[in-house]
Amino acid sequence: MALIPMMEPSKTKAIAILTDFGLEDGYVGIMKGVITKINPHIPIIDLTHHIPPQQILAATFCLMNAYRYFPEETVFLAVVDPGVGSQRRSVAIEYSRGYLVGPDNGLFSGILAQDPAVKAVSLTNTDYWRVPHVSSTFHGRDIFAPIAAYLASGIFLEALGEVIPINSLVNLPLPSPHITETKIEGTIQYIDHFGNLITNIEFSQIRNKNWSITVNDIMIQSGLTYSDVAPGEMITLIGSQGWVEIAINGGNAQEKLQLKWGDKVTVIVQ
Amino acid sequence: MALIPMMEPSKTKAIAILTDFGLEDGYVGIMKGVITKINPHIPIIDLTHHIPPQQILAATFCLMNAYRYFPEETVFLAVVDPGVGSQRRSVAIEYSRGYLVGPDNGLFSGILAQDPAVKAVSLTNTDYWRVPHVSSTFHGRDIFAPIAAYLASGIFLEALGEVIPINSLVNLPLPSPHITETKIEGTIQYIDHFGNLITNIEFSQIRNKNWSITVNDIMIQSGLTYSDVAPGEMITLIGSQGWVEIAINGGNAQEKLQLKWGDKVTVIVQ
Amino acid sequence: MALIPMMEPSKTKAIAILTDFGLEDGYVGIMKGVITKINPHIPIIDLTHHIPPQQILAATFCLMNAYRYFPEETVFLAVVDPGVGSQRRSVAIEYSRGYLVGPDNGLFSGILAQDPAVKAVSLTNTDYWRVPHVSSTFHGRDIFAPIAAYLASGIFLEALGEVIPINSLVNLPLPSPHITETKIEGTIQYIDHFGNLITNIEFSQIRNKNWSITVNDIMIQSGLTYSDVAPGEMITLIGSQGWVEIAINGGNAQEKLQLKWGDKVTVIVQ
């Protein structure tokens, strides 16, 4: 059993959790049980547990859009892990704003593209695992949750395993749009609960320009907010996380347009 | 950046959150990140995030039925906000039992009909927003979550913006049933996870009477609890929040009767 | 109103909650409000709220697989309660690792088969209910949540009602597999979010043997982890909680095999 340095509860870091486990089965509750058993003072925040099963890129996008809004030093515990039990590494990463814990499969690429890694370790020190002989199918419970709890409690990264080169971490870049003088060809990158279609085209690429979007031969005019068009009408705008999105005022653009992840869109700039 | 008065963690108020954001996208997690960043000692309780998209009246009903069970001074942070980015006001309200934060679109009408507002402000002081220039589509993150966190941390309501008349708040009354000597005509007001059909007819309207309910020409006898009828049988009773509801012992009344929100029911009293 | 002994917040026990309430309606949020009102320092962990409505056996299985991972003395508050309002007893149980609170309908049988009960009471002392006259349909709010909060705050079990014999508690044993020299006939006991089919056949029954599983005339070879077979291929393995399960590497075994709870499987051992 690992020794935790004495800490004041008020110094404990928060843990934010993202998984593809859903909430039906108790898997997420069990991870929180493991964390609470190690340190009951850790604030635990659910980012989401509804990443589509094994869709690493969706998790990468969600983490990238969320991490800035959390407290400094937050430990992000992310488990979307189709390779669990295989030879893929388990890692903990210190980056400029905090810590990242999960499988080494690219989950953190979006965060690290914006706030670079400072140090990374492979989680080889079994003293900080829940038990030395772990399940081959639930490292979230047996490795990642306890590691996150120890980091949030003040254990140093280096204690958790052997240091690995930062450039050896698996990188999974977000697909880039194709940009010319008059148009930007991008894709649907994410579809949210409201049916808003979020593209991989960034605010900075169209700043101060007149623009519209074309998808399936339909041209949609840009605006600033949903209510710039009448209820039920389509609009394209810059969403809250800086991406071009397609929405319907008071409605569901996904149901209307029947687009899916990866479908192509074209922004026309003037 | 706003200054927070020094507070003992034990004096911090709780925040209860209700939205129509669902749990798929990280939007709720981001709001909790924003709150935790301002004050990590605030207890955060999810009321629900599964209000049907943009259905203000469902949120009003849910808040009205829930607020009494929370600690005194709880800050209710409610974001069902089809008018986000438009001219609708953002408000914080002090009422006889605590605080309410959200868009001024009637969300709090049900609470305020029972426990009246004491003071209200329009959230015009950008010092207490997350950033001075906010997104036009996610005020939950940029305005409402930080305001709730500051209120829970002891900031006075008046600091948050200009005081507005209480009677200027948007009011969205629950539809009233039509009551005569022998019958009460009401509507289905809410359908819950179990398929229980909850009407807008109150306990007090049928107290100490014999009564039954008629819907789609089917007459259903009243009882005290589900098991007053055999498994699979329909019953009408007073639900846990004081409303007449229709249920099936061990089953789903909604699947059987195929009613929807707003459908008419008639209570016959003798 | 019950008196709570003075306690240091750091001595407060955690509460883990399991229900079949879903998350749409605010019922779970209301229970947390009730707990927080009694003691705002109690860490509350959701185990799951998505037990299929009224399926006690699913809840029993989920609790049995989860409880070991929670802190010592955790209070498990479980409400899957088709008999609410009937004559079924409400109970609190002290067992070797902590406390259990809920209806006396077998919910805790799986836990108690492994870690035996020490003492049990029927919750007859209305001083510890939320109000003396409770709803007939929501004992989670009016009895179980407050009782769990008082136990987590240090109230002794005996204060909550009359002691009852441990062997009078309703017992709901997990169905046992039929074991011979060469095969084990079991059933699908649980189907998780990923479509993994979890049987009632335990690790200990096949330890150190070569084995495979047969279901619907399909024979599936055993392995150690999902990636022991190619993506899209079926495998049977020992899952993270010690049960034989059927999975597809990167896929959904339930969608492929169309099995349901209670369906028969046969493990062939050599």
Short mmCIF file of C-alpha atoms in Angstrom, two decimals, chain A:
data_model
loop_
_atom_site.label_atom_id
_atom_site.label_comp_id
_atom_site.label_asym_id
_atom_site.label_seq_id
_atom_site.Cartn_x
_atom_site.Cartn_y
_atom_site.Cartn_z
CA MET A 1 0.00 0.00 0.00
CA ALA A 2 1.38 3.34 -1.05
CA LEU A 3 2.11 6.00 1.52
CA ILE A 4 0.37 9.32 0.94
CA PRO A 5 2.16 12.40 2.19
CA MET A 6 0.22 14.29 4.84
CA MET A 7 -1.91 16.88 3.10
CA GLU A 8 -4.39 19.48 4.13
CA PRO A 9 -7.74 18.66 2.53
CA SER A 10 -7.85 22.20 1.14
CA LYS A 11 -4.73 21.46 -0.93
CA THR A 12 -6.21 18.40 -2.61
CA LYS A 13 -6.57 18.69 -6.40
CA ALA A 14 -9.83 17.96 -8.22
CA ILE A 15 -10.31 14.93 -10.49
CA ALA A 16 -12.39 15.25 -13.67
CA ILE A 17 -13.48 11.94 -15.21
CA LEU A 18 -14.32 11.11 -18.83
CA THR A 19 -15.17 7.58 -19.98
CA ASP A 20 -17.24 5.62 -22.50
CA PHE A 21 -18.66 3.47 -19.67
CA GLY A 22 -22.18 4.92 -19.62
CA LEU A 23 -23.96 5.16 -16.28
CA GLU A 24 -25.98 1.92 -16.31
CA ASP A 25 -23.53 -0.51 -14.77
CA GLY A 26 -21.83 0.89 -11.73
CA TYR A 27 -18.40 0.98 -13.44
CA VAL A 28 -18.11 4.74 -12.92
CA GLY A 29 -19.40 4.49 -9.34
CA ILE A 30 -16.79 1.83 -8.61
CA MET A 31 -13.99 4.10 -9.90
CA LYS A 32 -15.28 6.86 -7.60
CA GLY A 33 -15.37 4.37 -4.73
CA VAL A 34 -11.70 3.53 -5.38
CA ILE A 35 -10.78 7.24 -5.42
CA THR A 36 -12.78 8.04 -2.28
CA LYS A 37 -11.21 5.08 -0.47
CA ILE A 38 -7.74 6.52 -1.12
CA ASN A 39 -8.71 10.11 -0.27
CA PRO A 40 -12.26 11.16 0.68
CA HIS A 41 -11.44 14.87 0.27
CA ILE A 42 -10.92 14.83 -3.50
CA PRO A 43 -13.60 16.79 -5.40
CA ILE A 44 -14.72 14.53 -8.28
CA ILE A 45 -16.38 16.06 -11.36
CA ASP A 46 -17.95 14.02 -14.16
CA LEU A 47 -17.01 15.45 -17.53
CA THR A 48 -19.02 12.83 -19.40
CA HIS A 49 -19.41 9.05 -19.43
CA HIS A 50 -21.32 8.92 -22.70
CA ILE A 51 -18.49 8.98 -25.22
CA PRO A 52 -19.63 6.50 -27.91
CA PRO A 53 -17.98 3.13 -27.07
CA GLN A 54 -14.30 3.04 -28.06
CA GLN A 55 -14.45 6.36 -29.98
CA ILE A 56 -11.12 7.84 -28.93
CA LEU A 57 -11.40 10.83 -31.26
CA ALA A 58 -14.71 11.93 -29.73
CA ALA A 59 -13.08 11.79 -26.30
CA THR A 60 -10.06 13.74 -27.55
CA PHE A 61 -12.35 16.46 -28.89
CA CYS A 62 -14.43 16.62 -25.69
CA LEU A 63 -11.35 16.85 -23.45
CA MET A 64 -9.78 19.53 -25.64
CA ASN A 65 -12.91 21.69 -25.44
CA ALA A 66 -13.36 21.30 -21.69
CA TYR A 67 -10.04 21.33 -19.85
CA ARG A 68 -9.55 25.10 -19.76
CA TYR A 69 -12.66 25.59 -17.63
CA PHE A 70 -11.44 23.43 -14.75
CA PRO A 71 -9.34 24.50 -11.79
CA GLU A 72 -5.57 24.72 -12.18
CA GLU A 73 -3.90 21.38 -11.40
CA THR A 74 -7.06 19.34 -12.06
CA VAL A 75 -6.25 15.68 -12.75
CA PHE A 76 -8.07 14.51 -15.90
CA LEU A 77 -8.80 10.80 -15.65
CA ALA A 78 -9.87 9.55 -19.09
CA VAL A 79 -10.73 5.95 -19.90
CA VAL A 80 -11.75 5.17 -23.46
CA ASP A 81 -9.63 2.13 -23.83
CA PRO A 82 -10.29 -0.38 -26.62
CA GLY A 83 -6.77 -1.76 -26.11
CA VAL A 84 -7.18 -2.56 -22.39
CA GLY A 85 -5.16 -5.64 -21.49
CA SER A 86 -2.99 -5.39 -24.61
CA GLN A 87 0.55 -4.01 -24.78
CA ARG A 88 -0.58 -0.36 -24.97
CA ARG A 89 1.03 1.69 -22.22
CA SER A 90 -0.73 3.27 -19.25
CA VAL A 91 0.50 6.83 -18.70
CA ALA A 92 0.38 9.85 -16.45
CA ILE A 93 1.36 13.19 -17.95
CA GLU A 94 2.21 16.49 -16.32
CA TYR A 95 1.39 19.39 -18.61
CA SER A 96 1.40 23.14 -18.21
CA ARG A 97 -1.98 23.26 -16.43
CA GLY A 98 -2.20 19.98 -14.50
CA TYR A 99 -2.21 16.22 -14.93
CA LEU A 100 -3.58 13.64 -17.35
CA VAL A 101 -4.06 9.92 -16.58
CA GLY A 102 -5.20 7.18 -18.94
CA PRO A 103 -4.19 4.76 -21.67
CA ASP A 104 -1.55 5.96 -24.14
CA ASN A 105 -3.80 5.97 -27.18
CA GLY A 106 -4.07 9.63 -28.17
CA LEU A 107 -6.89 10.67 -25.80
CA PHE A 108 -4.92 13.70 -24.66
CA SER A 109 -3.63 14.83 -28.08
CA GLY A 110 -6.10 17.72 -28.31
CA ILE A 111 -5.14 19.11 -24.91
CA LEU A 112 -1.41 18.67 -25.51
CA ALA A 113 -1.59 20.39 -28.91
CA GLN A 114 -2.59 23.54 -27.02
CA ASP A 115 -0.86 23.19 -23.65
CA PRO A 116 2.25 21.08 -24.03
CA ALA A 117 3.36 18.13 -21.94
CA VAL A 118 6.12 18.76 -19.41
CA LYS A 119 6.83 15.21 -18.28
CA ALA A 120 5.35 11.74 -18.80
CA VAL A 121 5.66 8.39 -17.04
CA SER A 122 4.61 4.87 -17.88
CA LEU A 123 2.58 3.56 -14.91
CA THR A 124 4.89 0.70 -14.04
CA ASN A 125 5.10 1.10 -10.25
CA THR A 126 2.53 -1.41 -8.97
CA ASP A 127 2.71 0.11 -5.48
CA TYR A 128 0.26 2.71 -6.74
CA TRP A 129 -2.09 0.28 -8.45
CA ARG A 130 -5.15 -0.88 -6.54
CA VAL A 131 -3.70 -4.39 -6.36
CA PRO A 132 -0.51 -5.80 -7.90
CA HIS A 133 -2.38 -8.31 -10.07
CA VAL A 134 -4.96 -6.35 -11.98
CA SER A 135 -7.93 -7.29 -14.10
CA SER A 136 -7.19 -7.47 -17.83
CA THR A 137 -10.41 -5.64 -18.71
CA PHE A 138 -10.91 -2.83 -16.17
CA HIS A 139 -7.76 -0.75 -15.75
CA GLY A 140 -10.00 2.22 -14.97
CA ARG A 141 -10.72 0.64 -11.60
CA ASP A 142 -7.39 -1.06 -10.93
CA ILE A 143 -4.78 1.37 -12.31
CA PHE A 144 -6.12 4.72 -13.58
CA ALA A 145 -8.49 5.63 -10.72
CA PRO A 146 -5.95 4.95 -7.95
CA ILE A 147 -3.17 6.75 -9.87
CA ALA A 148 -5.41 9.80 -10.32
CA ALA A 149 -6.27 9.71 -6.62
CA TYR A 150 -2.60 9.61 -5.62
CA LEU A 151 -1.72 12.48 -7.99
CA ALA A 152 -4.63 14.53 -6.62
CA SER A 153 -3.31 13.80 -3.13
CA GLY A 154 0.16 15.15 -3.84
CA ILE A 155 2.22 12.14 -4.95
CA PHE A 156 4.91 13.20 -7.45
CA LEU A 157 4.59 12.01 -11.03
CA GLU A 158 8.04 10.38 -10.95
CA ALA A 159 6.95 8.00 -8.19
CA LEU A 160 4.39 6.37 -10.44
CA GLY A 161 6.69 4.69 -12.92
CA GLU A 162 9.51 5.19 -15.39
CA VAL A 163 9.86 8.49 -17.21
CA ILE A 164 9.21 8.19 -20.95
CA PRO A 165 10.01 10.67 -23.75
CA ILE A 166 7.17 13.09 -24.40
CA ASN A 167 7.50 12.56 -28.13
CA SER A 168 6.87 8.84 -27.64
CA LEU A 169 3.26 9.50 -26.55
CA VAL A 170 0.68 8.40 -29.12
CA ASN A 171 -0.52 11.46 -31.05
CA LEU A 172 -3.95 11.55 -32.64
CA PRO A 173 -4.34 14.92 -34.34
CA LEU A 174 -7.75 16.38 -35.07
CA PRO A 175 -8.36 16.25 -38.84
CA SER A 176 -7.49 19.65 -40.35
CA PRO A 177 -9.79 21.53 -42.72
CA HIS A 178 -8.57 22.37 -46.22
CA ILE A 179 -8.29 26.16 -46.55
CA THR A 180 -8.16 28.28 -49.72
CA GLU A 181 -8.77 32.00 -50.34
CA THR A 182 -12.52 31.65 -50.79
CA LYS A 183 -13.51 28.47 -49.05
CA ILE A 184 -12.74 26.08 -46.23
CA GLU A 185 -13.55 22.40 -46.61
CA GLY A 186 -14.07 20.74 -43.25
CA THR A 187 -16.00 17.93 -41.63
CA ILE A 188 -18.61 17.37 -38.93
CA GLN A 189 -16.45 16.76 -35.89
CA TYR A 190 -19.08 16.29 -33.18
CA ILE A 191 -22.87 16.20 -32.84
CA ASP A 192 -24.21 17.33 -29.49
CA HIS A 193 -27.30 16.55 -27.40
CA PHE A 194 -29.27 19.35 -29.08
CA GLY A 195 -28.42 18.08 -32.55
CA ASN A 196 -26.00 20.95 -33.17
CA LEU A 197 -23.48 19.93 -35.84
CA ILE A 198 -20.00 21.02 -34.77
CA THR A 199 -17.31 21.22 -37.45
CA ASN A 200 -13.53 21.18 -37.29
CA ILE A 201 -13.39 24.75 -38.65
CA GLU A 202 -12.14 27.28 -36.15
CA PHE A 203 -13.27 30.78 -35.34
CA SER A 204 -9.87 32.21 -36.20
CA GLN A 205 -10.16 31.00 -39.79
CA ILE A 206 -13.16 33.23 -40.57
CA ARG A 207 -12.77 36.11 -38.17
CA ASN A 208 -14.06 39.43 -39.54
CA LYS A 209 -15.33 37.87 -42.74
CA ASN A 210 -18.73 37.36 -44.30
CA TRP A 211 -19.34 33.67 -44.54
CA SER A 212 -21.93 30.99 -45.08
CA ILE A 213 -21.83 27.19 -45.07
CA THR A 214 -22.87 24.67 -47.69
CA VAL A 215 -23.79 21.11 -46.91
CA ASN A 216 -25.63 18.65 -49.19
CA ASP A 217 -26.23 21.53 -51.63
CA ILE A 218 -28.03 23.54 -48.95
CA MET A 219 -26.62 27.00 -48.25
CA ILE A 220 -26.96 28.24 -44.66
CA GLN A 221 -26.32 31.89 -43.69
CA SER A 222 -24.20 32.78 -40.71
CA GLY A 223 -25.34 34.70 -37.64
CA LEU A 224 -24.26 35.40 -34.09
CA THR A 225 -26.78 33.45 -32.04
CA TYR A 226 -29.68 31.02 -32.47
CA SER A 227 -32.37 33.66 -32.24
CA ASP A 228 -30.92 35.61 -35.18
CA VAL A 229 -33.24 33.42 -37.25
CA ALA A 230 -36.90 32.56 -36.72
CA PRO A 231 -37.77 29.46 -34.65
CA GLY A 232 -37.31 26.36 -36.77
CA GLU A 233 -34.85 28.03 -39.19
CA MET A 234 -31.28 26.87 -39.77
CA ILE A 235 -28.27 29.03 -38.94
CA THR A 236 -24.51 28.62 -38.88
CA LEU A 237 -22.56 30.38 -36.15
CA ILE A 238 -19.48 30.21 -33.97
CA GLY A 239 -20.32 27.86 -31.09
CA SER A 240 -19.33 28.32 -27.47
CA GLN A 241 -16.03 26.51 -27.93
CA GLY A 242 -14.89 28.40 -30.98
CA TRP A 243 -15.93 25.99 -33.73
CA VAL A 244 -18.22 26.69 -36.69
CA GLU A 245 -21.48 24.86 -36.03
CA ILE A 246 -24.83 24.36 -37.76
CA ALA A 247 -27.94 24.71 -35.60
CA ILE A 248 -31.70 25.23 -35.77
CA ASN A 249 -33.27 27.88 -33.53
CA GLY A 250 -35.27 25.85 -31.01
CA GLY A 251 -34.80 22.67 -33.05
CA ASN A 252 -32.48 19.81 -33.96
CA ALA A 253 -30.20 20.27 -37.00
CA GLN A 254 -29.07 16.66 -36.94
CA GLU A 255 -32.63 15.36 -37.29
CA LYS A 256 -33.30 17.78 -40.14
CA LEU A 257 -30.07 17.32 -42.11
CA GLN A 258 -29.31 13.69 -41.20
CA LEU A 259 -25.58 14.28 -41.18
CA LYS A 260 -23.13 12.06 -39.38
CA TRP A 261 -19.65 12.36 -37.92
CA GLY A 262 -17.06 12.93 -40.63
CA ASP A 263 -19.51 14.28 -43.22
CA LYS A 264 -18.13 17.11 -45.36
CA VAL A 265 -19.14 20.78 -45.11
CA THR A 266 -17.85 23.81 -47.02
CA VAL A 267 -17.56 27.30 -45.62
CA ILE A 268 -17.69 30.03 -48.27
CA VAL A 269 -15.91 33.24 -47.24
CA GLN A 270 -16.21 36.61 -48.94
#
